Every structure is written in C-alpha cells, then in structure tokens.
Amino acid sequence: MTDNLIQLSSSNGKKTANRDGNGTKAFAELAEGIATQTKKPEPEIPQLTVAQALVKVLENLGVKEAFGVSGGAMATVWGALSNSPSIDVLHCRHEGGAAFAATEAHFASDRPIVVFTTAGPGITNALTGLLAARDEGAKVIHLSACTSAPQRGRWAIQETSDQTIPQGGIFTSGALFNYATVLESPQQLPQIARRLALGLAQPGGFVAHISIPTIVQSTHIETLIPEVNLTPALPVPSQSTVEMAAQLLSEGSFAIWAGFGARGAAAAIRELAERTGAAVMCSPRGKGIFPENHPQYVGVTGVGGHESVMNYMQERSPQRILVLGTRLGEPTSFWSKDMVPAQGFIHVDVDPKVPGVAFPFAVTFPVISDANIFVKALLKNFPRQTEQNFALPNPERNEIAPAGSNLVRPEILMEAIQRVVIEGSDAVVLSESGNSFTWTTNMLRFPQANRYRVSTGVGSMGHNVTGVVGAARGRNGKAVAIVGDGSMLMNSEVSTAVKYQLPTVWIVLNDAYYNMCNQGMTLLGMKGADAKLPDTNFSLIARGMGAEGIRVEAEAGLEAALEKAMAATGPVVLDVTIDPTRFAPSKGRNKSLSAQGVKSTKQEQKEKQVSFPLV
C-alpha cells in the first residue's frame, strides 16, 4: 500500500514526511519553524524607570519647560527631567514662585508647563501658585514626591502621607486640581498618560498633580509608553443657537464685554464691533483684546476700571450685552446692577457653569462655545457694516495734580512706561496685585491683545513678581513686571532670572507701605492698623544677586532709566521711590462700594478714590 504523503512548503525548500511516528515529529518541527518565521516579534519594553517613562509622556504632550525646587525625595524625577533632550529645567528659589512662573510661562507660550516639587513642604509651598493656575485657566502639571508605602506612619523625613497631609483635594481631583492621583505602580502609567492628554486637549485650563512615592520613581516599567493625541476639542455652537443670538442682538443696540477667555478672538471681535457699531468694554485681564485707542472702546470694567464705562451705561445703555470669555466676577463687574442691560446678557463661555452665575437675577441667553468660533459664526449674520455713530465715552485721562514732594508721582511713571515699554517695544507687561495693579490697569493703553497680564481671581501677592520669569522664558523675549515693594519683599525670583539670564525687568513702586491697605483703611476711617514697611533699596539687593540694579528718586531720570532697563539683555530691577500719598485710580470701585452700602466716614472723603477691597 502506498503511503499517503503530505507536502509542506518552507523557506528552505520542500520536505516530505510519512504519517508515522517519525513523520509526525518532522511535521511538528517544520510547523514550529514556519510559525517562528511568520510570527511578528513582540515589541521590546524599553528599560526605563517610572520617572523616565513619565518624562517621556510629558515630552509627547509637548512640555518644553519645568519650573521647580529639588529635594531628596524626588531626586529620581528631577534627574529624569534634567536629562530630557527636549525639556528645559529651571531651578527656582521657592516652590510658590515656580508655580507662578509656570502659570505665566503657559500664557506666554500656549504650551503645557511642569512644576516639580519634593515631598511635604515642597508640595504645600506650591499650592497657592497652583490655585492661581487653576483660577487663571493655565495648563500646568505638578509632579511631586511622596513617602513610600513601607515608610508611611514611621516619621519619615518630610513625611507625606494621609497621617501628615490631607489627601482630599491635594492628591485627588477636586477644587484645586482638575486631575490628581498617586502613582503607586508602573501599570498606572497608560491611564495617567491618557488622562493628561484628555485634560490638556480640552478648552480652558487644566491643572494636574501626579505624586510619585520615592521608591516607585526608580522602579522599571513593564508596559509600553502609550502614544497620546492632543487634538483640541473646542465646543461649537449649533446653527440655531447662533441664529437666535444674532436675532436677539439685532433687536436693539448692544455692547460687547470681552474677557481673558476671548483673547484668541481679538480679530473677530473687532470685525463684529466695526460692522455693528457696538461699544466694547473689557475686563481687567482682557485689556488689549480690543484696541484701547479705538473710538468704540469705552474702557476697562471692575478693579482699576474707567469711569467712562459707567458713563456709557448710564447715558447710552445698550439693550443687551454680548459677554465673551469672562465670568463677570467681582473684580470684573463688582456685581453692580448698573452693569445689567434692560434685556440682559448673551453670555458665551466654554464652561457651562459660568453663564448666569454672576448676575442670577438677569435674563441670560447662555452659549457654550469657544469665543472665536462663536463670533466668526455670528459674523455671517451681520454681513454689512451699519451706519457708524461713535459718539461714545472713551477712557478718561485725568489731569495729573502737581507734585506734593520730591518723590516720583506714580502717574508720571505710568506715562513713561507707556512711551518706553508699551509704545517702544513688544514686551509683555505683568502687573502685581495691590495699587500697582490699579495704576497699570487704569492708565496704560495696549493697542493689541496678549501683552498684559494680571491675576484678578486669586490675586496673590508674589504672583507676577515671580511670574515674569516664566513669561520671559515662555515667550523667549522681554517681560516687564510692575510690582509693589511689599510683593517684591515677599517672593522674588530675581536670582533665578540671573542664573538663566532671562530678559526680565522689575519696576518696583517703592513707597515703603502696603499702600492699598494703608490708603483703604485711612479712607474708611479705620485707625490703628500699621501698614508701614522699612525703607528698602531694591537696586542694591538686585546687584547683590547679580542682576543690574537702577534706582530712580526723581521724575527727571525716569525715561533714561527705563530705556536702559529695556536695552539690557539680562535681568534688571528698576527701583522707583514713589509718593505714597497719591491715591490709586479707583473711581469705578467707589461707585460699586457706594452701591453696596460702604460709605466713607468723612464728608470730604467722598470724592477720593478707594482701592482697598471691602465687600
């Protein structure tokens, strides 16, 4: 009987095998060889530690800068960041300063920024800056160290566990962090990478906290690093929503109220205003979104705002206001009923929780959309330019009162800054909380968007005295901070700017007071509180740290000093001794305080300007 033959092909030619014991063995060997040749090789797991793998994830997410302060508990993470080929590490002097710098680096670059801290006080020191990042709408990722599981509860150095630091809200998602977790195992990396990518792709801000136990940082990963996709997901309004908004705006006169969230819509807002003849006002953070020298611009609202806005609302009150990218919180609106038009608001924001909250009694048509997308869609319903009538009140320029001493008048300083810094350069200007905020917001005029930064929500002292370092690094160009002496004494990163030779300028309004508090308490008739500071020479301190220090004690030297500071390639501190008796411009706030029942205790104080917040 003829044996049945099975013919098998292989890459080595043809083989035959009988269906007996030997044939079965040969068949199995041949099949195994074919499978070995056709099977795809398993991808190799890179020999990376958790810290190195996490840094690779951050690189894939577009991170280019990391600001922080080192420490033993997070040495492995610090080392991994420092050895990244694409992430620059800026070693700061305080974790709070690092977080503020990271916030402003984001706004200057539109990239996600990392903050790194060690355990314990490293984390808690950074919290105020991270709170500001969340409130301002920045995209910041905080990497921290925490105590390894075997050491928890045993009084480890800077122990960071549920026995020493509250876990809720710091290591979990909530009011402070959009996303927070403790990375206890390498297997968590894929999920963390996807959560970070999803958060960064969403509109608005995103602040995350990834805390890694010290022992886990050096553990080798056992999974592949996932690829991440950062395609932005911007909310788009429906056609019916756009048409309804256009119909409401067409029923009568309307104004535009632009906030920081509309900074990407500057060109579209100007086109809409010029087609319709609408008046435009801005929040303090929205300065420059609409050109401040435009005839349709009626001024800044809120803290440091212009009396022209209230004049417009009283004399030419619009039927509706189109609100773009502002929460209309107290710093922007004072919640004043005088700012509510007869037919209410059309409120556009990416956050569905925003429209209608500041003025719950007002009629509000909510639109959940990116401001630029919405205004561009709205323009299709206003194809032709209307007849222009620009008899609108514009921001006032009050006459500067004569000098009462040999000290520099803040008003004269602001005029010099306008000429040298704003009109003479492309530098971004950051203003600190306090009277410096009020002076700059009221008196400076920006012809374009994205050149002015203030923090209005958290409003922490020390925000922009340190944030200027991040702004200079983020934009790779000149950044100028206008700050008070109190803030400069509180939290300065001049030394960091010296180390990295960043083109930063600090203009210090040096009046030897916490003067917003001093002036406010005086005008409210509250005596006994001492806001005086010892006289400080900041130019000497700056030179002691390696920066250039310039002191100005007379108005005649202002312009030359500013020009020298702007021409410098490294950090400069310009110490200006200003007259503490000059009241910061706050007439808009006076009207709001009066409406809320706050009265001056003396008749002659009614016309003076109260800048001190009291609600």
mmCIF file of N, CA and C in Angstrom, residues 94-97 99-100 115 117 120-134 142 165-166 169-171 176-177 207 209 458:
data_model
loop_
_atom_site.group_PDB
_atom_site.id
_atom_site.type_symbol
_atom_site.label_atom_id
_atom_site.label_comp_id
_atom_site.label_asym_id
_atom_site.label_seq_id
_atom_site.Cartn_x
_atom_site.Cartn_y
_atom_site.Cartn_z
ATOM 1 N N HIS A 94 11.852 79.157 45.211
ATOM 2 C CA HIS A 94 10.714 78.812 46.068
ATOM 3 C C HIS A 94 9.659 78.130 45.209
ATOM 4 N N GLU A 95 9.001 77.139 45.799
ATOM 5 C CA GLU A 95 8.012 76.377 45.028
ATOM 6 C C GLU A 95 6.834 77.242 44.599
ATOM 7 N N GLY A 96 6.452 78.214 45.453
ATOM 8 C CA GLY A 96 5.376 79.120 45.053
ATOM 9 C C GLY A 96 5.768 79.933 43.841
ATOM 10 N N GLY A 97 7.005 80.454 43.845
ATOM 11 C CA GLY A 97 7.494 81.193 42.688
ATOM 12 C C GLY A 97 7.543 80.327 41.451
ATOM 13 N N ALA A 99 5.565 77.814 40.728
ATOM 14 C CA ALA A 99 4.204 77.613 40.233
ATOM 15 C C ALA A 99 3.673 78.860 39.527
ATOM 16 N N PHE A 100 3.945 80.049 40.087
ATOM 17 C CA PHE A 100 3.532 81.279 39.413
ATOM 18 C C PHE A 100 4.259 81.442 38.083
ATOM 19 N N VAL A 115 5.515 71.797 36.886
ATOM 20 C CA VAL A 115 6.053 72.254 38.157
ATOM 21 C C VAL A 115 6.520 71.012 38.904
ATOM 22 N N THR A 117 8.189 69.473 42.591
ATOM 23 C CA THR A 117 8.490 69.763 43.995
ATOM 24 C C THR A 117 8.815 68.467 44.714
ATOM 25 N N GLY A 120 6.234 66.844 51.265
ATOM 26 C CA GLY A 120 5.922 67.705 52.402
ATOM 27 C C GLY A 120 5.803 69.168 52.056
ATOM 28 N N PRO A 121 6.679 70.020 52.608
ATOM 29 C CA PRO A 121 6.573 71.460 52.361
ATOM 30 C C PRO A 121 6.794 71.835 50.904
ATOM 31 N N GLY A 122 7.479 70.983 50.155
ATOM 32 C CA GLY A 122 7.618 71.255 48.721
ATOM 33 C C GLY A 122 6.260 71.334 48.061
ATOM 34 N N ILE A 123 5.372 70.413 48.442
ATOM 35 C CA ILE A 123 4.010 70.403 47.883
ATOM 36 C C ILE A 123 3.207 71.584 48.413
ATOM 37 N N THR A 124 3.192 71.758 49.738
ATOM 38 C CA THR A 124 2.329 72.796 50.304
ATOM 39 C C THR A 124 2.797 74.196 49.919
ATOM 40 N N ASN A 125 4.118 74.394 49.744
ATOM 41 C CA ASN A 125 4.601 75.705 49.302
ATOM 42 C C ASN A 125 4.073 76.076 47.925
ATOM 43 N N ALA A 126 3.842 75.083 47.093
ATOM 44 C CA ALA A 126 3.414 75.347 45.712
ATOM 45 C C ALA A 126 1.917 75.570 45.578
ATOM 46 N N LEU A 127 1.141 75.282 46.615
ATOM 47 C CA LEU A 127 -0.316 75.220 46.456
ATOM 48 C C LEU A 127 -0.945 76.544 46.053
ATOM 49 N N THR A 128 -0.466 77.665 46.607
ATOM 50 C CA THR A 128 -1.074 78.953 46.247
ATOM 51 C C THR A 128 -0.864 79.242 44.757
ATOM 52 N N GLY A 129 0.355 78.988 44.263
ATOM 53 C CA GLY A 129 0.610 79.192 42.840
ATOM 54 C C GLY A 129 -0.217 78.274 41.964
ATOM 55 N N LEU A 130 -0.429 77.048 42.415
ATOM 56 C CA LEU A 130 -1.238 76.100 41.645
ATOM 57 C C LEU A 130 -2.715 76.484 41.699
ATOM 58 N N LEU A 131 -3.147 77.022 42.837
ATOM 59 C CA LEU A 131 -4.517 77.540 42.928
ATOM 60 C C LEU A 131 -4.717 78.669 41.931
ATOM 61 N N ALA A 132 -3.718 79.549 41.818
ATOM 62 C CA ALA A 132 -3.796 80.630 40.837
ATOM 63 C C ALA A 132 -3.813 80.085 39.417
ATOM 64 N N ALA A 133 -3.016 79.048 39.144
ATOM 65 C CA ALA A 133 -3.012 78.442 37.815
ATOM 66 C C ALA A 133 -4.396 77.929 37.454
ATOM 67 N N ARG A 134 -5.062 77.282 38.408
ATOM 68 C CA ARG A 134 -6.415 76.764 38.160
ATOM 69 C C ARG A 134 -7.378 77.913 37.906
ATOM 70 N N HIS A 142 1.734 69.344 37.866
ATOM 71 C CA HIS A 142 2.581 69.339 39.059
ATOM 72 C C HIS A 142 3.068 67.915 39.313
ATOM 73 N N ILE A 165 -0.624 64.975 55.756
ATOM 74 C CA ILE A 165 -1.179 65.950 54.807
ATOM 75 C C ILE A 165 -2.565 65.477 54.386
ATOM 76 N N PRO A 166 -3.563 66.359 54.371
ATOM 77 C CA PRO A 166 -4.895 65.952 53.898
ATOM 78 C C PRO A 166 -4.809 65.416 52.474
ATOM 79 N N GLY A 169 -8.385 66.586 47.814
ATOM 80 C CA GLY A 169 -8.150 67.865 47.178
ATOM 81 C C GLY A 169 -6.710 68.132 46.816
ATOM 82 N N ILE A 170 -5.762 67.458 47.483
ATOM 83 C CA ILE A 170 -4.353 67.615 47.132
ATOM 84 C C ILE A 170 -3.878 66.443 46.282
ATOM 85 N N PHE A 171 -4.267 65.235 46.685
ATOM 86 C CA PHE A 171 -3.886 64.044 45.936
ATOM 87 C C PHE A 171 -5.073 63.427 45.202
ATOM 88 N N LEU A 176 -8.993 72.160 43.615
ATOM 89 C CA LEU A 176 -7.643 72.623 43.326
ATOM 90 C C LEU A 176 -7.102 72.026 42.035
ATOM 91 N N PHE A 177 -7.246 70.715 41.874
ATOM 92 C CA PHE A 177 -6.710 70.032 40.697
ATOM 93 C C PHE A 177 -7.839 69.438 39.854
ATOM 94 N N VAL A 207 -5.179 71.775 35.406
ATOM 95 C CA VAL A 207 -4.096 71.679 36.378
ATOM 96 C C VAL A 207 -4.142 70.284 36.987
ATOM 97 N N HIS A 209 -2.013 66.981 39.198
ATOM 98 C CA HIS A 209 -1.000 66.659 40.209
ATOM 99 C C HIS A 209 -0.732 65.157 40.164
ATOM 100 N N VAL A 458 -7.547 84.933 42.272
ATOM 101 C CA VAL A 458 -6.771 84.665 43.480
ATOM 102 C C VAL A 458 -6.056 85.940 43.922
#
